[in-house]
Amino acid sequence: MSDYIVSARKYRPLTFSSVVGQKSLVQTLRNSIQSGKLAHAYLFCGPRGVGKTTCARIFAKTINCTNRTAEGEACDACESCISFNEQRSLNIHELDAASNNGVDSIRELIEQVQIPPQIGRYKVFIIDEVHMLSTGAFNAFLKTLEEPPSHAVFILATTEKQKILPTILSRCQTYDFQRISIQDIADQLAWIAGQENVTAEPQALQVLARKADGGMRDALSLFDQIVSFTQGQVTYEAVIRNLNILDYETYFRVTDAALQCNIPAALMILDNVIRRGFDAQYFIGGWAAHLRDLMVSKDAATASLIEAGQEMAQKYMEQASKCDNKFLYYALQIANECDFNYRNSRNKRLSVEIAIIRICSLLAPASTAGPQLGANRAPHASDPLPSFIFSLRGPKGVPFSVPVVAPATQGNLEKPKTPATPAAPVSPAPQPADPRPAMKPVTGGSRFAPRNSTAGAARGGSRLSVLNVGETAPVVRAEVEEEMNESFTAENLRRAWRGLETVIQKNILKALIHGFIPEQVDDTHFVVKVISESQRDIIEASKPEMMRIIRRKLRNTHVEIAVEILPQDAQRPAFTPQEKFNEMEKTNSEPIRTLVELFNLEIV
């Protein structure tokens, strides 16, 4: 039985030209060798399995070659190259810093540095996982690293550059290795499959390359595993089954369900995924990536950004042709927000299901889905989709409404057709005239219009309500159900504003409510003037809930409160101790004077 060598070792690159996915970095090293401008210390950093140690060995072999080629490669014929290939070269020393991280190991290394090479010109010291060295070992290494003998070259390799002391970094030329692209990995696997007489489907190799996450060593390990499982017949189905990977078809099917507004079908796909052992976050993250690929597939200029085979890229383009651009933007934002907030969610599956429901409802008819993808609305992941409403709990326990739409048989952006023969209208009974003056509606463009920003929604804490729904959609509303227009005074509003301190839980918001009083602009419009953007954002984040309470207390739905920042020259400086005392004395004069006299206090 012959000795078996894993592919990661058997096909490890031996020349610069055979290194995969690091073209510009390899060319830089090759040019420095050809010009003879070699540094005494190099730092190779980057993710695992991208060729750091491999390039260090090739570099060490090439600089000692006595008969380099015109392209700057080692000749593989001189004594130095032969001894390197047979792993008996005395010019290359490798130290594993993970297991030799003490001062004694560095002292032994320093002693070896003083001995010149017997064959070749340079003695190369490769220290792998250098970030594992102790602080004492780093300090012992500093002087030698800065001023080594002319024949010594140090190559430090690490996956965690941030853990290396700045004094070490300043003495090295740093080379950052990048993750290898999916296509480069797939091409290399296809070449190795040809060398090993293995039949492999291109789509299966694409899945292996994607699973490797930019590391060639990981890709080769997965390739060996699949070859053993399939007896040399690597197929897409075998890769999906053996590596327990969610296949592309899952995301194509759930996207089709979303385009048809078929919520039950999409939820059953999620249930099937979870039953197969996948985490719900893995599913929503994969769907977000799928939606991204659909988005770039819609334009020929960006179609090359899809890291998939030609056959799969064609499927992406076919499905992308069925998708509206606004649908993709909204769906991608909802999926990405769900993925971002997944860790903080208590009911993680429910959070993913809500995201699925909202995406599937984006193309529902206007009469059942509420606000549609209008051209004048900025996309936001918290857009309401009403038909019936689940009452949930938002951040800090503040309630908000997450509306869900019933499944529709066909999704489009057209308005529903009106009935052909409407019933004859019944004339309403005459109503007595309202003696109160009519209120002027707030027009667009004023400072009292809602801010077009997602900052408040991102901070949470406010109630989201459905304000624009189809006329026939039955909506359950927790806010004011009818327009109210009772008169009130500025003092009434200030009392209602002060009363918010009893219902607000955030201490910083209570302080702002206490410190800033709304000023009247006209009958229903007021303004709160703060001194910083952070104060304005804190009030704006909770303003919808605050306005709901104030309008209910005043029984007037036309009240508007804007938040503005005072200019620098109008802002009041900090209170002096005497001013603070005067303010305290106004509200509690007797107790304050008693304390001053009793304890003989003075203002300092």
Tab-separated table of N, CA, C and O in Angstrom, residues 275-368:
chain	number	residue	atom	x	y	z
A	275	ARG	N	-35.235	22.115	10.356
A	275	ARG	CA	-35.321	20.676	10.643
A	275	ARG	C	-34.097	19.924	10.132
A	275	ARG	O	-33.748	18.866	10.664
A	276	ARG	N	-33.455	20.450	9.098
A	276	ARG	CA	-32.237	19.819	8.573
A	276	ARG	C	-31.008	20.149	9.393
A	276	ARG	O	-29.906	19.700	9.078
A	277	GLY	N	-31.173	20.950	10.454
A	277	GLY	CA	-30.076	21.225	11.375
A	277	GLY	C	-29.384	22.550	11.170
A	277	GLY	O	-28.389	22.834	11.850
A	278	PHE	N	-29.889	23.382	10.252
A	278	PHE	CA	-29.254	24.671	10.010
A	278	PHE	C	-29.805	25.716	10.973
A	278	PHE	O	-30.974	25.677	11.366
A	279	ASP	N	-28.951	26.662	11.318
A	279	ASP	CA	-29.371	27.768	12.164
A	279	ASP	C	-30.168	28.761	11.328
A	279	ASP	O	-29.888	28.973	10.139
A	280	ALA	N	-31.174	29.394	11.959
A	280	ALA	CA	-32.009	30.353	11.223
A	280	ALA	C	-31.199	31.546	10.732
A	280	ALA	O	-31.481	32.100	9.669
A	281	GLN	N	-30.158	31.941	11.476
A	281	GLN	CA	-29.317	33.054	11.022
A	281	GLN	C	-28.531	32.665	9.773
A	281	GLN	O	-28.290	33.507	8.900
A	282	TYR	N	-28.125	31.411	9.694
A	282	TYR	CA	-27.417	30.938	8.497
A	282	TYR	C	-28.318	31.084	7.277
A	282	TYR	O	-27.871	31.468	6.186
A	283	PHE	N	-29.611	30.796	7.471
A	283	PHE	CA	-30.561	30.906	6.362
A	283	PHE	C	-30.750	32.363	5.948
A	283	PHE	O	-30.678	32.691	4.767
A	284	ILE	N	-30.998	33.265	6.918
A	284	ILE	CA	-31.280	34.659	6.557
A	284	ILE	C	-30.041	35.330	5.997
A	284	ILE	O	-30.125	36.177	5.087
A	285	GLY	N	-28.858	34.968	6.503
A	285	GLY	CA	-27.626	35.519	5.942
A	285	GLY	C	-27.390	35.036	4.518
A	285	GLY	O	-26.972	35.808	3.646
A	286	GLY	N	-27.687	33.751	4.268
A	286	GLY	CA	-27.549	33.229	2.919
A	286	GLY	C	-28.551	33.837	1.958
A	286	GLY	O	-28.240	34.085	0.780
A	287	TRP	N	-29.775	34.107	2.450
A	287	TRP	CA	-30.776	34.733	1.586
A	287	TRP	C	-30.363	36.162	1.245
A	287	TRP	O	-30.564	36.633	0.129
A	288	ALA	N	-29.776	36.875	2.213
A	288	ALA	CA	-29.287	38.229	1.938
A	288	ALA	C	-28.217	38.197	0.849
A	288	ALA	O	-28.204	39.050	-0.060
A	289	ALA	N	-27.308	37.216	0.917
A	289	ALA	CA	-26.281	37.087	-0.123
A	289	ALA	C	-26.915	36.758	-1.475
A	289	ALA	O	-26.479	37.249	-2.525
A	290	HIS	N	-27.965	35.927	-1.451
A	290	HIS	CA	-28.665	35.581	-2.690
A	290	HIS	C	-29.336	36.817	-3.296
A	290	HIS	O	-29.262	37.048	-4.521
A	291	LEU	N	-29.979	37.624	-2.464
A	291	LEU	CA	-30.618	38.850	-2.949
A	291	LEU	C	-29.582	39.823	-3.504
A	291	LEU	O	-29.830	40.515	-4.492
A	292	ARG	N	-28.433	39.857	-2.874
A	292	ARG	CA	-27.349	40.713	-3.393
A	292	ARG	C	-26.918	40.248	-4.768
A	292	ARG	O	-26.712	41.057	-5.686
A	293	ASP	N	-26.777	38.939	-4.956
A	293	ASP	CA	-26.387	38.421	-6.272
A	293	ASP	C	-27.457	38.709	-7.314
A	293	ASP	O	-27.143	38.984	-8.485
A	294	LEU	N	-28.731	38.645	-6.923
A	294	LEU	CA	-29.801	39.002	-7.849
A	294	LEU	C	-29.717	40.474	-8.240
A	294	LEU	O	-29.945	40.842	-9.400
A	295	MET	N	-29.385	41.320	-7.275
A	295	MET	CA	-29.318	42.752	-7.544
A	295	MET	C	-28.212	43.078	-8.544
A	295	MET	O	-28.422	43.854	-9.479
A	296	VAL	N	-27.029	42.478	-8.364
A	296	VAL	CA	-25.939	42.773	-9.295
A	296	VAL	C	-26.152	42.081	-10.642
A	296	VAL	O	-25.543	42.465	-11.641
A	297	SER	N	-27.034	41.078	-10.683
A	297	SER	CA	-27.309	40.382	-11.943
A	297	SER	C	-28.178	41.205	-12.886
A	297	SER	O	-28.252	40.904	-14.079
A	298	LYS	N	-28.842	42.216	-12.363
A	298	LYS	CA	-29.767	42.980	-13.192
A	298	LYS	C	-29.055	43.930	-14.155
A	298	LYS	O	-29.677	44.470	-15.062
A	299	ASP	N	-27.779	44.155	-13.949
A	299	ASP	CA	-27.023	45.063	-14.818
A	299	ASP	C	-25.822	44.309	-15.376
A	299	ASP	O	-25.087	43.654	-14.627
A	300	ALA	N	-25.626	44.403	-16.673
A	300	ALA	CA	-24.506	43.705	-17.296
A	300	ALA	C	-23.166	44.198	-16.773
A	300	ALA	O	-22.182	43.450	-16.734
A	301	ALA	N	-23.107	45.476	-16.339
A	301	ALA	CA	-21.849	46.033	-15.842
A	301	ALA	C	-21.425	45.419	-14.519
A	301	ALA	O	-20.227	45.365	-14.211
A	302	THR	N	-22.394	44.945	-13.715
A	302	THR	CA	-22.073	44.374	-12.400
A	302	THR	C	-22.259	42.862	-12.348
A	302	THR	O	-22.037	42.264	-11.297
A	303	ALA	N	-22.659	42.247	-13.450
A	303	ALA	CA	-22.906	40.800	-13.443
A	303	ALA	C	-21.650	40.003	-13.117
A	303	ALA	O	-21.727	38.904	-12.578
A	304	SER	N	-20.478	40.576	-13.412
A	304	SER	CA	-19.228	39.862	-13.126
A	304	SER	C	-18.944	39.757	-11.633
A	304	SER	O	-18.042	39.012	-11.225
A	305	LEU	N	-19.701	40.485	-10.801
A	305	LEU	CA	-19.488	40.430	-9.351
A	305	LEU	C	-20.050	39.152	-8.735
A	305	LEU	O	-19.807	38.884	-7.568
A	306	ILE	N	-20.819	38.384	-9.499
A	306	ILE	CA	-21.357	37.118	-8.990
A	306	ILE	C	-20.249	36.078	-8.997
A	306	ILE	O	-19.669	35.792	-10.047
A	307	GLU	N	-19.952	35.508	-7.858
A	307	GLU	CA	-18.922	34.477	-7.768
A	307	GLU	C	-19.595	33.117	-7.873
A	307	GLU	O	-19.826	32.420	-6.887
A	308	ALA	N	-19.949	32.753	-9.083
A	308	ALA	CA	-20.629	31.486	-9.340
A	308	ALA	C	-20.269	31.026	-10.747
A	308	ALA	O	-19.741	31.793	-11.557
A	309	GLY	N	-20.559	29.765	-11.034
A	309	GLY	CA	-20.291	29.227	-12.356
A	309	GLY	C	-21.208	29.836	-13.404
A	309	GLY	O	-22.189	30.522	-13.093
A	310	GLN	N	-20.891	29.547	-14.676
A	310	GLN	CA	-21.655	30.149	-15.758
A	310	GLN	C	-23.111	29.698	-15.736
A	310	GLN	O	-24.024	30.497	-15.947
A	311	GLU	N	-23.332	28.414	-15.468
A	311	GLU	CA	-24.707	27.905	-15.425
A	311	GLU	C	-25.503	28.543	-14.297
A	311	GLU	O	-26.658	28.943	-14.483
A	312	MET	N	-24.889	28.676	-13.117
A	312	MET	CA	-25.580	29.283	-11.988
A	312	MET	C	-25.792	30.769	-12.217
A	312	MET	O	-26.830	31.325	-11.838
A	313	ALA	N	-24.822	31.437	-12.838
A	313	ALA	CA	-24.979	32.861	-13.129
A	313	ALA	C	-26.165	33.102	-14.060
A	313	ALA	O	-26.879	34.104	-13.926
A	314	GLN	N	-26.385	32.173	-14.986
A	314	GLN	CA	-27.524	32.302	-15.889
A	314	GLN	C	-28.842	32.188	-15.123
A	314	GLN	O	-29.802	32.908	-15.396
A	315	LYS	N	-28.891	31.302	-14.115
A	315	LYS	CA	-30.107	31.163	-13.311
A	315	LYS	C	-30.373	32.436	-12.500
A	315	LYS	O	-31.519	32.851	-12.335
A	316	TYR	N	-29.284	33.041	-12.010
A	316	TYR	CA	-29.446	34.294	-11.285
A	316	TYR	C	-30.039	35.370	-12.196
A	316	TYR	O	-30.920	36.131	-11.793
A	317	MET	N	-29.553	35.441	-13.415
A	317	MET	CA	-30.051	36.464	-14.340
A	317	MET	C	-31.521	36.228	-14.684
A	317	MET	O	-32.306	37.173	-14.805
A	318	GLU	N	-31.910	34.962	-14.811
A	318	GLU	CA	-33.306	34.659	-15.126
A	318	GLU	C	-34.230	35.082	-13.993
A	318	GLU	O	-35.295	35.670	-14.213
A	319	GLN	N	-33.844	34.784	-12.753
A	319	GLN	CA	-34.698	35.180	-11.637
A	319	GLN	C	-34.642	36.687	-11.408
A	319	GLN	O	-35.645	37.306	-11.038
A	320	ALA	N	-33.481	37.306	-11.652
A	320	ALA	CA	-33.363	38.755	-11.473
A	320	ALA	C	-34.275	39.507	-12.429
A	320	ALA	O	-34.773	40.596	-12.101
A	321	SER	N	-34.518	38.942	-13.614
A	321	SER	CA	-35.401	39.602	-14.577
A	321	SER	C	-36.854	39.662	-14.075
A	321	SER	O	-37.633	40.481	-14.544
A	322	LYS	N	-37.205	38.807	-13.114
A	322	LYS	CA	-38.564	38.810	-12.556
A	322	LYS	C	-38.698	39.759	-11.373
A	322	LYS	O	-39.811	39.980	-10.884
A	323	CYS	N	-37.586	40.287	-10.897
A	323	CYS	CA	-37.592	41.082	-9.663
A	323	CYS	C	-37.540	42.571	-9.983
A	323	CYS	O	-36.752	43.003	-10.837
A	324	ASP	N	-38.350	43.324	-9.277
A	324	ASP	CA	-38.293	44.778	-9.371
A	324	ASP	C	-37.122	45.288	-8.534
A	324	ASP	O	-36.801	44.740	-7.480
A	325	ASN	N	-36.481	46.360	-9.010
A	325	ASN	CA	-35.327	46.900	-8.289
A	325	ASN	C	-35.686	47.295	-6.862
A	325	ASN	O	-34.945	47.005	-5.918
A	326	LYS	N	-36.835	47.946	-6.690
A	326	LYS	CA	-37.229	48.382	-5.349
A	326	LYS	C	-37.493	47.191	-4.431
A	326	LYS	O	-37.180	47.233	-3.238
A	327	PHE	N	-38.056	46.136	-4.987
A	327	PHE	CA	-38.257	44.932	-4.174
A	327	PHE	C	-36.922	44.405	-3.653
A	327	PHE	O	-36.794	44.036	-2.478
A	328	LEU	N	-35.914	44.355	-4.523
A	328	LEU	CA	-34.609	43.845	-4.105
A	328	LEU	C	-33.972	44.749	-3.057
A	328	LEU	O	-33.378	44.258	-2.089
A	329	TYR	N	-34.090	46.087	-3.223
A	329	TYR	CA	-33.502	46.991	-2.247
A	329	TYR	C	-34.162	46.812	-0.876
A	329	TYR	O	-33.479	46.699	0.148
A	330	TYR	N	-35.489	46.781	-0.856
A	330	TYR	CA	-36.214	46.624	0.406
A	330	TYR	C	-35.904	45.261	1.045
A	330	TYR	O	-35.631	45.156	2.237
A	331	ALA	N	-35.993	44.204	0.237
A	331	ALA	CA	-35.781	42.853	0.777
A	331	ALA	C	-34.373	42.690	1.311
A	331	ALA	O	-34.161	42.090	2.375
A	332	LEU	N	-33.390	43.225	0.599
A	332	LEU	CA	-32.007	43.115	1.053
A	332	LEU	C	-31.810	43.864	2.366
A	332	LEU	O	-31.111	43.373	3.268
A	333	GLN	N	-32.435	45.013	2.510
A	333	GLN	CA	-32.296	45.774	3.744
A	333	GLN	C	-32.973	45.066	4.916
A	333	GLN	O	-32.442	45.020	6.023
A	334	ILE	N	-34.145	44.494	4.680
A	334	ILE	CA	-34.845	43.765	5.751
A	334	ILE	C	-34.035	42.546	6.192
A	334	ILE	O	-33.859	42.282	7.380
A	335	ALA	N	-33.530	41.772	5.224
A	335	ALA	CA	-32.747	40.572	5.557
A	335	ALA	C	-31.461	40.941	6.282
A	335	ALA	O	-31.062	40.279	7.255
A	336	ASN	N	-30.799	41.992	5.838
A	336	ASN	CA	-29.544	42.395	6.469
A	336	ASN	C	-29.782	42.894	7.890
A	336	ASN	O	-29.000	42.603	8.802
A	337	GLU	N	-30.871	43.638	8.103
A	337	GLU	CA	-31.186	44.112	9.451
A	337	GLU	C	-31.520	42.946	10.378
A	337	GLU	O	-31.101	42.933	11.545
A	338	CYS	N	-32.241	41.955	9.874
A	338	CYS	CA	-32.554	40.776	10.689
A	338	CYS	C	-31.283	40.029	11.067
A	338	CYS	O	-31.120	39.602	12.207
A	339	ASP	N	-30.369	39.877	10.125
A	339	ASP	CA	-29.105	39.201	10.396
A	339	ASP	C	-28.305	39.966	11.446
A	339	ASP	O	-27.684	39.375	12.340
A	340	PHE	N	-28.328	41.302	11.361
A	340	PHE	CA	-27.560	42.138	12.293
A	340	PHE	C	-28.129	42.056	13.716
A	340	PHE	O	-27.380	42.025	14.694
A	341	ASN	N	-29.459	42.012	13.832
A	341	ASN	CA	-30.105	42.022	15.147
A	341	ASN	C	-30.379	40.621	15.692
A	341	ASN	O	-30.981	40.497	16.766
A	342	TYR	N	-29.965	39.593	14.981
A	342	TYR	CA	-30.321	38.219	15.358
A	342	TYR	C	-29.788	37.859	16.743
A	342	TYR	O	-30.488	37.244	17.549
A	343	ARG	N	-28.561	38.246	17.027
A	343	ARG	CA	-27.949	37.838	18.294
A	343	ARG	C	-28.674	38.412	19.497
A	343	ARG	O	-28.758	37.781	20.554
A	344	ASN	N	-29.218	39.620	19.366
A	344	ASN	CA	-29.883	40.273	20.492
A	344	ASN	C	-31.349	39.883	20.636
A	344	ASN	O	-32.018	40.341	21.566
A	345	SER	N	-31.846	39.075	19.730
A	345	SER	CA	-33.259	38.694	19.780
A	345	SER	C	-33.464	37.541	20.755
A	345	SER	O	-32.669	36.596	20.788
A	346	ARG	N	-34.545	37.609	21.530
A	346	ARG	CA	-34.852	36.510	22.452
A	346	ARG	C	-35.480	35.339	21.712
A	346	ARG	O	-35.112	34.196	21.917
A	347	ASN	N	-36.449	35.629	20.870
A	347	ASN	CA	-37.079	34.587	20.054
A	347	ASN	C	-36.480	34.695	18.658
A	347	ASN	O	-36.985	35.404	17.788
A	348	LYS	N	-35.381	33.991	18.436
A	348	LYS	CA	-34.614	34.173	17.220
A	348	LYS	C	-35.373	33.679	15.991
A	348	LYS	O	-35.315	34.298	14.927
A	349	ARG	N	-36.052	32.578	16.117
A	349	ARG	CA	-36.792	32.069	14.968
A	349	ARG	C	-37.910	33.032	14.571
A	349	ARG	O	-38.141	33.264	13.385
A	350	LEU	N	-38.585	33.596	15.566
A	350	LEU	CA	-39.663	34.529	15.265
A	350	LEU	C	-39.139	35.763	14.541
A	350	LEU	O	-39.792	36.285	13.635
A	351	SER	N	-37.970	36.248	14.936
A	351	SER	CA	-37.418	37.425	14.266
A	351	SER	C	-37.138	37.143	12.798
A	351	SER	O	-37.364	38.000	11.933
A	352	VAL	N	-36.666	35.926	12.481
A	352	VAL	CA	-36.433	35.559	11.083
A	352	VAL	C	-37.769	35.394	10.356
A	352	VAL	O	-37.915	35.800	9.201
A	353	GLU	N	-38.761	34.800	11.018
A	353	GLU	CA	-40.067	34.628	10.380
A	353	GLU	C	-40.714	35.973	10.065
A	353	GLU	O	-41.337	36.143	9.009
A	354	ILE	N	-40.568	36.939	10.974
A	354	ILE	CA	-41.123	38.272	10.709
A	354	ILE	C	-40.440	38.899	9.504
A	354	ILE	O	-41.085	39.519	8.654
A	355	ALA	N	-39.119	38.722	9.407
A	355	ALA	CA	-38.398	39.257	8.245
A	355	ALA	C	-38.899	38.611	6.955
A	355	ALA	O	-39.074	39.289	5.931
A	356	ILE	N	-39.144	37.310	6.994
A	356	ILE	CA	-39.653	36.609	5.809
A	356	ILE	C	-41.035	37.142	5.436
A	356	ILE	O	-41.341	37.380	4.259
A	357	ILE	N	-41.893	37.327	6.439
A	357	ILE	CA	-43.249	37.823	6.184
A	357	ILE	C	-43.202	39.206	5.551
A	357	ILE	O	-43.925	39.509	4.601
A	358	ARG	N	-42.344	40.064	6.060
A	358	ARG	CA	-42.248	41.423	5.525
A	358	ARG	C	-41.727	41.423	4.093
A	358	ARG	O	-42.203	42.195	3.254
A	359	ILE	N	-40.759	40.564	3.801
A	359	ILE	CA	-40.242	40.495	2.434
A	359	ILE	C	-41.317	39.956	1.492
A	359	ILE	O	-41.496	40.461	0.376
A	360	CYS	N	-42.033	38.912	1.929
A	360	CYS	CA	-43.086	38.337	1.090
A	360	CYS	C	-44.251	39.301	0.885
A	360	CYS	O	-45.040	39.116	-0.042
A	361	SER	N	-44.379	40.311	1.739
A	361	SER	CA	-45.490	41.251	1.636
A	361	SER	C	-45.158	42.497	0.830
A	361	SER	O	-46.013	43.341	0.634
A	362	LEU	N	-43.925	42.627	0.380
A	362	LEU	CA	-43.528	43.846	-0.314
A	362	LEU	C	-44.298	44.059	-1.610
A	362	LEU	O	-44.546	45.194	-2.011
A	363	LEU	N	-44.652	42.976	-2.293
A	363	LEU	CA	-45.322	43.093	-3.589
A	363	LEU	C	-46.817	42.831	-3.494
A	363	LEU	O	-47.474	42.643	-4.518
A	364	ALA	N	-47.356	42.790	-2.273
A	364	ALA	CA	-48.788	42.546	-2.119
A	364	ALA	C	-49.574	43.728	-2.670
A	364	ALA	O	-49.095	44.858	-2.681
A	365	PRO	N	-50.831	43.501	-3.138
A	365	PRO	CA	-51.638	44.602	-3.661
A	365	PRO	C	-51.836	45.694	-2.635
A	365	PRO	O	-51.833	45.453	-1.428
A	366	ALA	N	-52.056	46.919	-3.110
A	366	ALA	CA	-52.153	48.081	-2.222
A	366	ALA	C	-53.318	47.976	-1.255
A	366	ALA	O	-53.272	48.482	-0.142
A	367	SER	N	-54.410	47.311	-1.646
A	367	SER	CA	-55.583	47.239	-0.778
A	367	SER	C	-55.380	46.345	0.411
A	367	SER	O	-56.119	46.402	1.372
A	368	THR	N	-54.363	45.492	0.365
A	368	THR	CA	-54.136	44.582	1.488
A	368	THR	C	-52.790	44.761	2.131
A	368	THR	O	-52.565	44.281	3.219
